[in-house]
Amino acid sequence: MKIIRAKDYDDMSRKAANVLAAQVLLKPDSVLGLATGSSPLGMYQQLIERCKKGDISFAKVVSINLDEYAGLAPEHPQSYRYFMDHNLFNHIDIPPASTHLPNGLAEDATGECERYEALIASHGGIDMQLLGLGNNGHIGFNEPGGSFEKATHKVQLTESTIDANKRFFDSLDEVPRYAYTMGIRAIMQARRVLLVVAGSQKAQIVREAFFGPVTPEVPASILQLHGDVTLVGDEEAFSLI
Ligand code: F6R
């Protein structure tokens, strides 16, 4: 695992953008596994600026996002489709048809999971998977105690995740209880993984995930067994390692 230490959130965002931009420069038709959340927001801003300057192009990139809330329409402001469109896709030159997320409104959950698996396979797997780290060690919405073997699935969110995500909703009741997520299997099959983490609230879980035992109780710990992981974090997130 490569560990890149950054001063603060802005520095982390620039350094992580360097890694992702290098991937796209070296392989313009990269398949990127992308994530939502607070951690990659600054990095997306950096990538938008670089794309506008003409330093990088996403014209040939395919993006396949990690996850989506079940029950939210794409135009719902808290859906991950909305997040990705507004925080990245609408501002770069990626063709909309090349951007993919699970369909939160799918009526047939099993069929939707199968469609997503087939989509990943049809693009030859993921070249670079971007991840944030949940306070409970989740990656995507692969929650503690799940199976490392899992493919794309519909998952019931844990109380800890619902609590962490309530800041984006008007009330706790509005936070979806289920989500679709890419499984650990596809994440582990990605050729490269880039994980971004910032803030003191992540310090303990960074230590457990990357310096503790590999266990389904801390889903991100499986990344210790991946051959090409780059972890970019700020001083606060790395304060216990
Ligand atoms: C987002 C995702 C989640 C987040 C994680 C960290 O698509 O899959 O696993 O990466 O919950 O979220 P932030 O970055 O908001 O701390």
PDB file of C-alpha atoms and ligand atoms in Angstrom:
ATOM      1  CA  MET A   1       0.000   0.000   0.000  1.00  0.00           C
ATOM      2  CA  LYS A   2       1.287   3.452  -0.896  1.00  0.00           C
ATOM      3  CA  ILE A   3       0.520   6.063   1.737  1.00  0.00           C
ATOM      4  CA  ILE A   4       0.541   9.715   0.668  1.00  0.00           C
ATOM      5  CA  ARG A   5       0.429  12.167   3.557  1.00  0.00           C
ATOM      6  CA  ALA A   6      -1.219  15.533   2.983  1.00  0.00           C
ATOM      7  CA  LYS A   7      -1.326  18.587   5.241  1.00  0.00           C
ATOM      8  CA  ASP A   8      -5.040  19.203   5.189  1.00  0.00           C
ATOM      9  CA  TYR A   9      -8.199  18.589   3.132  1.00  0.00           C
ATOM     10  CA  ASP A  10      -7.163  20.892   0.270  1.00  0.00           C
ATOM     11  CA  ASP A  11      -3.727  19.339   0.030  1.00  0.00           C
ATOM     12  CA  MET A  12      -5.306  15.855   0.144  1.00  0.00           C
ATOM     13  CA  SER A  13      -7.680  16.860  -2.668  1.00  0.00           C
ATOM     14  CA  ARG A  14      -4.836  18.105  -4.884  1.00  0.00           C
ATOM     15  CA  LYS A  15      -2.678  15.043  -4.285  1.00  0.00           C
ATOM     16  CA  ALA A  16      -5.567  12.636  -4.919  1.00  0.00           C
ATOM     17  CA  ALA A  17      -6.470  14.571  -8.087  1.00  0.00           C
ATOM     18  CA  ASN A  18      -2.852  14.124  -9.243  1.00  0.00           C
ATOM     19  CA  VAL A  19      -3.179  10.347  -8.898  1.00  0.00           C
ATOM     20  CA  LEU A  20      -6.511  10.184 -10.741  1.00  0.00           C
ATOM     21  CA  ALA A  21      -5.398  12.648 -13.420  1.00  0.00           C
ATOM     22  CA  ALA A  22      -2.269  10.549 -14.024  1.00  0.00           C
ATOM     23  CA  GLN A  23      -4.475   7.481 -14.509  1.00  0.00           C
ATOM     24  CA  VAL A  24      -6.587   9.299 -17.118  1.00  0.00           C
ATOM     25  CA  LEU A  25      -3.566  10.809 -18.868  1.00  0.00           C
ATOM     26  CA  LEU A  26      -1.848   7.445 -19.154  1.00  0.00           C
ATOM     27  CA  LYS A  27      -5.037   5.571 -20.120  1.00  0.00           C
ATOM     28  CA  PRO A  28      -7.565   8.020 -21.618  1.00  0.00           C
ATOM     29  CA  ASP A  29     -10.205   5.280 -21.937  1.00  0.00           C
ATOM     30  CA  SER A  30      -9.955   4.294 -18.270  1.00  0.00           C
ATOM     31  CA  VAL A  31     -12.919   2.717 -16.520  1.00  0.00           C
ATOM     32  CA  LEU A  32     -13.203   4.658 -13.276  1.00  0.00           C
ATOM     33  CA  GLY A  33     -15.125   3.438 -10.261  1.00  0.00           C
ATOM     34  CA  LEU A  34     -16.264   6.664  -8.601  1.00  0.00           C
ATOM     35  CA  ALA A  35     -17.617   7.517  -5.153  1.00  0.00           C
ATOM     36  CA  THR A  36     -19.740  10.222  -3.560  1.00  0.00           C
ATOM     37  CA  GLY A  37     -19.412  11.751  -0.081  1.00  0.00           C
ATOM     38  CA  SER A  38     -17.476  14.608   1.482  1.00  0.00           C
ATOM     39  CA  SER A  39     -14.046  13.064   0.987  1.00  0.00           C
ATOM     40  CA  PRO A  40     -13.767  13.267  -2.840  1.00  0.00           C
ATOM     41  CA  LEU A  41     -15.577  16.610  -3.277  1.00  0.00           C
ATOM     42  CA  GLY A  42     -12.402  18.740  -3.240  1.00  0.00           C
ATOM     43  CA  MET A  43     -10.698  16.310  -5.557  1.00  0.00           C
ATOM     44  CA  TYR A  44     -13.589  16.529  -8.024  1.00  0.00           C
ATOM     45  CA  GLN A  45     -13.269  20.321  -7.931  1.00  0.00           C
ATOM     46  CA  GLN A  46      -9.589  19.958  -8.804  1.00  0.00           C
ATOM     47  CA  LEU A  47     -10.367  17.607 -11.689  1.00  0.00           C
ATOM     48  CA  ILE A  48     -12.994  20.023 -13.046  1.00  0.00           C
ATOM     49  CA  GLU A  49     -10.432  22.845 -13.046  1.00  0.00           C
ATOM     50  CA  ARG A  50      -7.832  20.696 -14.794  1.00  0.00           C
ATOM     51  CA  CYS A  51     -10.360  19.566 -17.394  1.00  0.00           C
ATOM     52  CA  LYS A  52     -11.443  23.172 -18.050  1.00  0.00           C
ATOM     53  CA  LYS A  53      -7.804  24.184 -18.515  1.00  0.00           C
ATOM     54  CA  GLY A  54      -7.395  21.366 -21.026  1.00  0.00           C
ATOM     55  CA  ASP A  55      -4.877  19.446 -18.918  1.00  0.00           C
ATOM     56  CA  ILE A  56      -6.991  16.280 -18.892  1.00  0.00           C
ATOM     57  CA  SER A  57      -9.955  14.964 -20.837  1.00  0.00           C
ATOM     58  CA  PHE A  58     -12.638  12.528 -19.751  1.00  0.00           C
ATOM     59  CA  ALA A  59     -14.070  12.202 -23.264  1.00  0.00           C
ATOM     60  CA  LYS A  60     -13.137   8.522 -23.490  1.00  0.00           C
ATOM     61  CA  VAL A  61     -13.546   7.641 -19.819  1.00  0.00           C
ATOM     62  CA  VAL A  62     -16.310   5.343 -18.584  1.00  0.00           C
ATOM     63  CA  SER A  63     -17.445   5.833 -14.994  1.00  0.00           C
ATOM     64  CA  ILE A  64     -19.237   3.229 -12.930  1.00  0.00           C
ATOM     65  CA  ASN A  65     -20.233   4.525  -9.515  1.00  0.00           C
ATOM     66  CA  LEU A  66     -20.029   2.485  -6.361  1.00  0.00           C
ATOM     67  CA  ASP A  67     -23.511   2.893  -5.010  1.00  0.00           C
ATOM     68  CA  GLU A  68     -26.939   4.544  -4.948  1.00  0.00           C
ATOM     69  CA  TYR A  69     -29.711   4.864  -2.396  1.00  0.00           C
ATOM     70  CA  ALA A  70     -32.671   2.572  -3.031  1.00  0.00           C
ATOM     71  CA  GLY A  71     -35.908   4.488  -3.448  1.00  0.00           C
ATOM     72  CA  LEU A  72     -34.467   7.846  -4.543  1.00  0.00           C
ATOM     73  CA  ALA A  73     -35.115   9.135  -8.068  1.00  0.00           C
ATOM     74  CA  PRO A  74     -32.106  10.432 -10.051  1.00  0.00           C
ATOM     75  CA  GLU A  75     -33.394  14.002  -9.725  1.00  0.00           C
ATOM     76  CA  HIS A  76     -33.686  13.783  -5.908  1.00  0.00           C
ATOM     77  CA  PRO A  77     -31.046  16.209  -4.543  1.00  0.00           C
ATOM     78  CA  GLN A  78     -29.695  13.533  -2.183  1.00  0.00           C
ATOM     79  CA  SER A  79     -29.451  10.797  -4.795  1.00  0.00           C
ATOM     80  CA  TYR A  80     -25.939   9.871  -5.760  1.00  0.00           C
ATOM     81  CA  ARG A  81     -26.804  10.439  -9.441  1.00  0.00           C
ATOM     82  CA  TYR A  82     -27.655  14.047  -8.594  1.00  0.00           C
ATOM     83  CA  PHE A  83     -24.455  14.379  -6.545  1.00  0.00           C
ATOM     84  CA  MET A  84     -22.277  13.072  -9.377  1.00  0.00           C
ATOM     85  CA  ASP A  85     -23.984  15.159 -12.064  1.00  0.00           C
ATOM     86  CA  HIS A  86     -23.734  18.357 -10.037  1.00  0.00           C
ATOM     87  CA  ASN A  87     -20.315  17.865  -8.493  1.00  0.00           C
ATOM     88  CA  LEU A  88     -18.480  16.364 -11.456  1.00  0.00           C
ATOM     89  CA  PHE A  89     -20.129  15.076 -14.621  1.00  0.00           C
ATOM     90  CA  ASN A  90     -21.917  18.292 -15.654  1.00  0.00           C
ATOM     91  CA  HIS A  91     -18.613  20.198 -15.492  1.00  0.00           C
ATOM     92  CA  ILE A  92     -16.300  17.862 -17.401  1.00  0.00           C
ATOM     93  CA  ASP A  93     -16.287  16.509 -20.938  1.00  0.00           C
ATOM     94  CA  ILE A  94     -17.444  12.966 -20.110  1.00  0.00           C
ATOM     95  CA  PRO A  95     -20.376  11.901 -22.358  1.00  0.00           C
ATOM     96  CA  PRO A  96     -23.467  11.439 -20.136  1.00  0.00           C
ATOM     97  CA  ALA A  97     -24.021   7.993 -21.677  1.00  0.00           C
ATOM     98  CA  SER A  98     -20.635   6.917 -20.294  1.00  0.00           C
ATOM     99  CA  THR A  99     -21.657   7.598 -16.679  1.00  0.00           C
ATOM    100  CA  HIS A 100     -23.312   4.792 -14.728  1.00  0.00           C
ATOM    101  CA  LEU A 101     -24.930   4.384 -11.322  1.00  0.00           C
ATOM    102  CA  PRO A 102     -27.280   1.734  -9.958  1.00  0.00           C
ATOM    103  CA  ASN A 103     -30.925   2.619 -10.609  1.00  0.00           C
ATOM    104  CA  GLY A 104     -32.351   3.506  -7.193  1.00  0.00           C
ATOM    105  CA  LEU A 105     -35.892   3.094  -8.516  1.00  0.00           C
ATOM    106  CA  ALA A 106     -35.420  -0.383  -9.978  1.00  0.00           C
ATOM    107  CA  GLU A 107     -38.474  -2.543  -9.277  1.00  0.00           C
ATOM    108  CA  ASP A 108     -36.565  -5.793  -9.539  1.00  0.00           C
ATOM    109  CA  ALA A 109     -33.647  -5.536  -7.109  1.00  0.00           C
ATOM    110  CA  THR A 110     -32.061  -8.832  -8.156  1.00  0.00           C
ATOM    111  CA  GLY A 111     -32.294  -7.899 -11.827  1.00  0.00           C
ATOM    112  CA  GLU A 112     -30.740  -4.505 -11.134  1.00  0.00           C
ATOM    113  CA  CYS A 113     -27.797  -6.103  -9.321  1.00  0.00           C
ATOM    114  CA  GLU A 114     -27.295  -8.529 -12.200  1.00  0.00           C
ATOM    115  CA  ARG A 115     -27.458  -5.667 -14.716  1.00  0.00           C
ATOM    116  CA  TYR A 116     -24.766  -3.780 -12.791  1.00  0.00           C
ATOM    117  CA  GLU A 117     -22.465  -6.800 -12.568  1.00  0.00           C
ATOM    118  CA  ALA A 118     -22.875  -7.380 -16.318  1.00  0.00           C
ATOM    119  CA  LEU A 119     -22.141  -3.697 -16.960  1.00  0.00           C
ATOM    120  CA  ILE A 120     -18.867  -3.862 -15.009  1.00  0.00           C
ATOM    121  CA  ALA A 121     -17.891  -7.057 -16.843  1.00  0.00           C
ATOM    122  CA  SER A 122     -18.799  -5.620 -20.257  1.00  0.00           C
ATOM    123  CA  HIS A 123     -16.280  -2.822 -19.716  1.00  0.00           C
ATOM    124  CA  GLY A 124     -13.564  -5.287 -18.728  1.00  0.00           C
ATOM    125  CA  GLY A 125     -13.609  -4.400 -15.009  1.00  0.00           C
ATOM    126  CA  ILE A 126     -12.452  -1.252 -13.287  1.00  0.00           C
ATOM    127  CA  ASP A 127      -9.068   0.360 -13.910  1.00  0.00           C
ATOM    128  CA  MET A 128      -9.109   2.688 -10.914  1.00  0.00           C
ATOM    129  CA  GLN A 129     -11.564   2.461  -8.049  1.00  0.00           C
ATOM    130  CA  LEU A 130     -11.946   5.579  -5.920  1.00  0.00           C
ATOM    131  CA  LEU A 131     -13.114   4.993  -2.349  1.00  0.00           C
ATOM    132  CA  GLY A 132     -13.949   6.941   0.781  1.00  0.00           C
ATOM    133  CA  LEU A 133     -13.912   5.247   4.170  1.00  0.00           C
ATOM    134  CA  GLY A 134     -17.026   5.028   6.340  1.00  0.00           C
ATOM    135  CA  ASN A 135     -16.710   5.768  10.061  1.00  0.00           C
ATOM    136  CA  ASN A 136     -17.563   2.097  10.633  1.00  0.00           C
ATOM    137  CA  GLY A 137     -15.037   0.851   8.051  1.00  0.00           C
ATOM    138  CA  HIS A 138     -17.494   0.434   5.181  1.00  0.00           C
ATOM    139  CA  ILE A 139     -16.428   0.868   1.571  1.00  0.00           C
ATOM    140  CA  GLY A 140     -19.221   1.583  -0.855  1.00  0.00           C
ATOM    141  CA  PHE A 141     -22.146   0.429   1.269  1.00  0.00           C
ATOM    142  CA  ASN A 142     -20.470  -2.834   2.184  1.00  0.00           C
ATOM    143  CA  GLU A 143     -21.308  -2.698   5.854  1.00  0.00           C
ATOM    144  CA  PRO A 144     -19.521  -4.500   8.721  1.00  0.00           C
ATOM    145  CA  GLY A 145     -20.267  -8.185   9.019  1.00  0.00           C
ATOM    146  CA  GLY A 146     -21.070  -8.743   5.327  1.00  0.00           C
ATOM    147  CA  SER A 147     -19.275 -11.212   3.097  1.00  0.00           C
ATOM    148  CA  PHE A 148     -16.025 -10.390   1.321  1.00  0.00           C
ATOM    149  CA  GLU A 149     -17.262 -12.493  -1.614  1.00  0.00           C
ATOM    150  CA  LYS A 150     -20.303 -10.388  -2.448  1.00  0.00           C
ATOM    151  CA  ALA A 151     -21.165  -9.018  -5.877  1.00  0.00           C
ATOM    152  CA  THR A 152     -23.436  -5.978  -6.392  1.00  0.00           C
ATOM    153  CA  HIS A 153     -26.274  -6.251  -3.889  1.00  0.00           C
ATOM    154  CA  LYS A 154     -29.051  -4.384  -2.125  1.00  0.00           C
ATOM    155  CA  VAL A 155     -28.051  -3.699   1.445  1.00  0.00           C
ATOM    156  CA  GLN A 156     -29.796  -2.549   4.597  1.00  0.00           C
ATOM    157  CA  LEU A 157     -27.829   0.399   5.958  1.00  0.00           C
ATOM    158  CA  THR A 158     -26.540   0.207   9.529  1.00  0.00           C
ATOM    159  CA  GLU A 159     -27.643   2.667  12.218  1.00  0.00           C
ATOM    160  CA  SER A 160     -24.121   4.155  12.157  1.00  0.00           C
ATOM    161  CA  THR A 161     -24.317   4.869   8.404  1.00  0.00           C
ATOM    162  CA  ILE A 162     -27.858   6.265   8.646  1.00  0.00           C
ATOM    163  CA  ASP A 163     -26.646   8.508  11.458  1.00  0.00           C
ATOM    164  CA  ALA A 164     -23.568   9.655   9.491  1.00  0.00           C
ATOM    165  CA  ASN A 165     -25.703  10.440   6.417  1.00  0.00           C
ATOM    166  CA  LYS A 166     -28.551  12.242   8.174  1.00  0.00           C
ATOM    167  CA  ARG A 167     -26.661  15.536   7.877  1.00  0.00           C
ATOM    168  CA  PHE A 168     -27.697  15.647   4.215  1.00  0.00           C
ATOM    169  CA  PHE A 169     -31.440  15.178   4.862  1.00  0.00           C
ATOM    170  CA  ASP A 170     -34.079  17.368   6.526  1.00  0.00           C
ATOM    171  CA  SER A 171     -34.901  14.665   9.058  1.00  0.00           C
ATOM    172  CA  LEU A 172     -33.705  11.236  10.134  1.00  0.00           C
ATOM    173  CA  ASP A 173     -36.898   9.672   8.741  1.00  0.00           C
ATOM    174  CA  GLU A 174     -35.976  10.812   5.241  1.00  0.00           C
ATOM    175  CA  VAL A 175     -32.640   8.962   5.174  1.00  0.00           C
ATOM    176  CA  PRO A 176     -33.083   5.868   2.975  1.00  0.00           C
ATOM    177  CA  ARG A 177     -32.699   2.558   4.819  1.00  0.00           C
ATOM    178  CA  TYR A 178     -31.511   0.570   1.790  1.00  0.00           C
ATOM    179  CA  ALA A 179     -28.960   1.077  -0.953  1.00  0.00           C
ATOM    180  CA  TYR A 180     -27.470  -0.698  -3.928  1.00  0.00           C
ATOM    181  CA  THR A 181     -23.737  -1.179  -3.703  1.00  0.00           C
ATOM    182  CA  MET A 182     -20.989  -2.689  -5.752  1.00  0.00           C
ATOM    183  CA  GLY A 183     -19.630  -5.637  -3.779  1.00  0.00           C
ATOM    184  CA  ILE A 184     -16.217  -6.199  -2.270  1.00  0.00           C
ATOM    185  CA  ARG A 185     -15.464  -8.615  -5.108  1.00  0.00           C
ATOM    186  CA  ALA A 186     -15.581  -5.969  -7.863  1.00  0.00           C
ATOM    187  CA  ILE A 187     -13.642  -3.530  -5.670  1.00  0.00           C
ATOM    188  CA  MET A 188     -10.925  -6.117  -5.071  1.00  0.00           C
ATOM    189  CA  GLN A 189     -10.825  -6.920  -8.798  1.00  0.00           C
ATOM    190  CA  ALA A 190     -10.187  -3.252  -9.684  1.00  0.00           C
ATOM    191  CA  ARG A 191      -6.680  -2.926 -11.083  1.00  0.00           C
ATOM    192  CA  ARG A 192      -5.878   0.030  -8.831  1.00  0.00           C
ATOM    193  CA  VAL A 193      -7.566   1.490  -5.761  1.00  0.00           C
ATOM    194  CA  LEU A 194      -7.358   5.118  -4.621  1.00  0.00           C
ATOM    195  CA  LEU A 195      -8.734   5.779  -1.145  1.00  0.00           C
ATOM    196  CA  VAL A 196      -9.161   9.328   0.156  1.00  0.00           C
ATOM    197  CA  VAL A 197      -9.654  10.139   3.806  1.00  0.00           C
ATOM    198  CA  ALA A 198      -9.662  13.342   5.832  1.00  0.00           C
ATOM    199  CA  GLY A 199     -10.432  14.561   9.334  1.00  0.00           C
ATOM    200  CA  SER A 200      -9.855  13.420  12.900  1.00  0.00           C
ATOM    201  CA  GLN A 201     -13.138  11.463  12.980  1.00  0.00           C
ATOM    202  CA  LYS A 202     -11.528   8.964  10.572  1.00  0.00           C
ATOM    203  CA  ALA A 203      -8.258   8.489  12.533  1.00  0.00           C
ATOM    204  CA  GLN A 204      -9.356   5.450  14.554  1.00  0.00           C
ATOM    205  CA  ILE A 205     -10.919   3.605  11.617  1.00  0.00           C
ATOM    206  CA  VAL A 206      -7.860   4.296   9.420  1.00  0.00           C
ATOM    207  CA  ARG A 207      -5.735   2.546  12.038  1.00  0.00           C
ATOM    208  CA  GLU A 208      -8.132  -0.394  12.374  1.00  0.00           C
ATOM    209  CA  ALA A 209      -8.658  -0.822   8.631  1.00  0.00           C
ATOM    210  CA  PHE A 210      -5.053  -0.674   7.479  1.00  0.00           C
ATOM    211  CA  PHE A 211      -3.050  -1.692  10.546  1.00  0.00           C
ATOM    212  CA  GLY A 212      -5.448  -4.132  12.246  1.00  0.00           C
ATOM    213  CA  PRO A 213      -6.611  -7.646  11.356  1.00  0.00           C
ATOM    214  CA  VAL A 214      -8.343  -8.328   8.034  1.00  0.00           C
ATOM    215  CA  THR A 215     -11.929  -8.990   9.075  1.00  0.00           C
ATOM    216  CA  PRO A 216     -15.446  -8.568   7.607  1.00  0.00           C
ATOM    217  CA  GLU A 217     -16.177  -6.513  10.753  1.00  0.00           C
ATOM    218  CA  VAL A 218     -14.005  -3.806   9.135  1.00  0.00           C
ATOM    219  CA  PRO A 219     -14.800  -4.178   5.403  1.00  0.00           C
ATOM    220  CA  ALA A 220     -11.991  -1.824   4.264  1.00  0.00           C
ATOM    221  CA  SER A 221      -9.415  -4.098   5.931  1.00  0.00           C
ATOM    222  CA  ILE A 222      -9.671  -6.441   2.916  1.00  0.00           C
ATOM    223  CA  LEU A 223      -7.765  -3.761   0.964  1.00  0.00           C
ATOM    224  CA  GLN A 224      -4.627  -4.860   2.829  1.00  0.00           C
ATOM    225  CA  LEU A 225      -4.712  -7.863   0.460  1.00  0.00           C
ATOM    226  CA  HIS A 226      -5.029  -5.764  -2.733  1.00  0.00           C
ATOM    227  CA  GLY A 227      -1.793  -5.337  -4.696  1.00  0.00           C
ATOM    228  CA  ASP A 228      -2.187  -1.685  -5.740  1.00  0.00           C
ATOM    229  CA  VAL A 229      -3.781   0.606  -3.183  1.00  0.00           C
ATOM    230  CA  THR A 230      -2.912   4.289  -2.799  1.00  0.00           C
ATOM    231  CA  LEU A 231      -4.158   5.856   0.408  1.00  0.00           C
ATOM    232  CA  VAL A 232      -4.192   9.660   0.414  1.00  0.00           C
ATOM    233  CA  GLY A 233      -5.028  11.267   3.731  1.00  0.00           C
ATOM    234  CA  ASP A 234      -4.567  14.419   5.739  1.00  0.00           C
ATOM    235  CA  GLU A 235      -2.645  14.809   9.003  1.00  0.00           C
ATOM    236  CA  GLU A 236      -5.750  14.429  11.153  1.00  0.00           C
ATOM    237  CA  ALA A 237      -6.871  11.198   9.514  1.00  0.00           C
ATOM    238  CA  PHE A 238      -3.340   9.790   9.853  1.00  0.00           C
ATOM    239  CA  SER A 239      -2.804  11.010  13.413  1.00  0.00           C
ATOM    240  CA  LEU A 240      -2.989   7.476  14.893  1.00  0.00           C
ATOM    241  CA  ILE A 241      -0.737   5.679  12.414  1.00  0.00           C
TER     242      ILE A 241
HETATM  243  C1  F6R B   1     -19.951   6.943  -1.192  1.00  0.00           C
HETATM  244  C2  F6R B   1     -19.638   5.729  -0.455  1.00  0.00           C
HETATM  245  C3  F6R B   1     -19.321   5.747   1.006  1.00  0.00           C
HETATM  246  C4  F6R B   1     -18.432   6.913   1.432  1.00  0.00           C
HETATM  247  C5  F6R B   1     -18.110   6.833   2.919  1.00  0.00           C
HETATM  248  C6  F6R B   1     -17.312   8.032   3.393  1.00  0.00           C
HETATM  249  O1  F6R B   1     -20.235   6.655  -2.541  1.00  0.00           O
HETATM  250  O2  F6R B   1     -19.691   4.696  -1.031  1.00  0.00           O
HETATM  251  O3  F6R B   1     -18.682   4.526   1.324  1.00  0.00           O
HETATM  252  O4  F6R B   1     -17.255   6.897   0.701  1.00  0.00           O
HETATM  253  O5  F6R B   1     -19.294   6.745   3.662  1.00  0.00           O
HETATM  254  O6  F6R B   1     -18.106   9.182   3.263  1.00  0.00           O
HETATM  255  P1  F6R B   1     -17.520  10.646   3.461  1.00  0.00           P
HETATM  256  O7  F6R B   1     -16.506  10.847   2.395  1.00  0.00           O
HETATM  257  O8  F6R B   1     -18.700  11.555   3.333  1.00  0.00           O
HETATM  258  O9  F6R B   1     -16.903  10.652   4.834  1.00  0.00           O
END
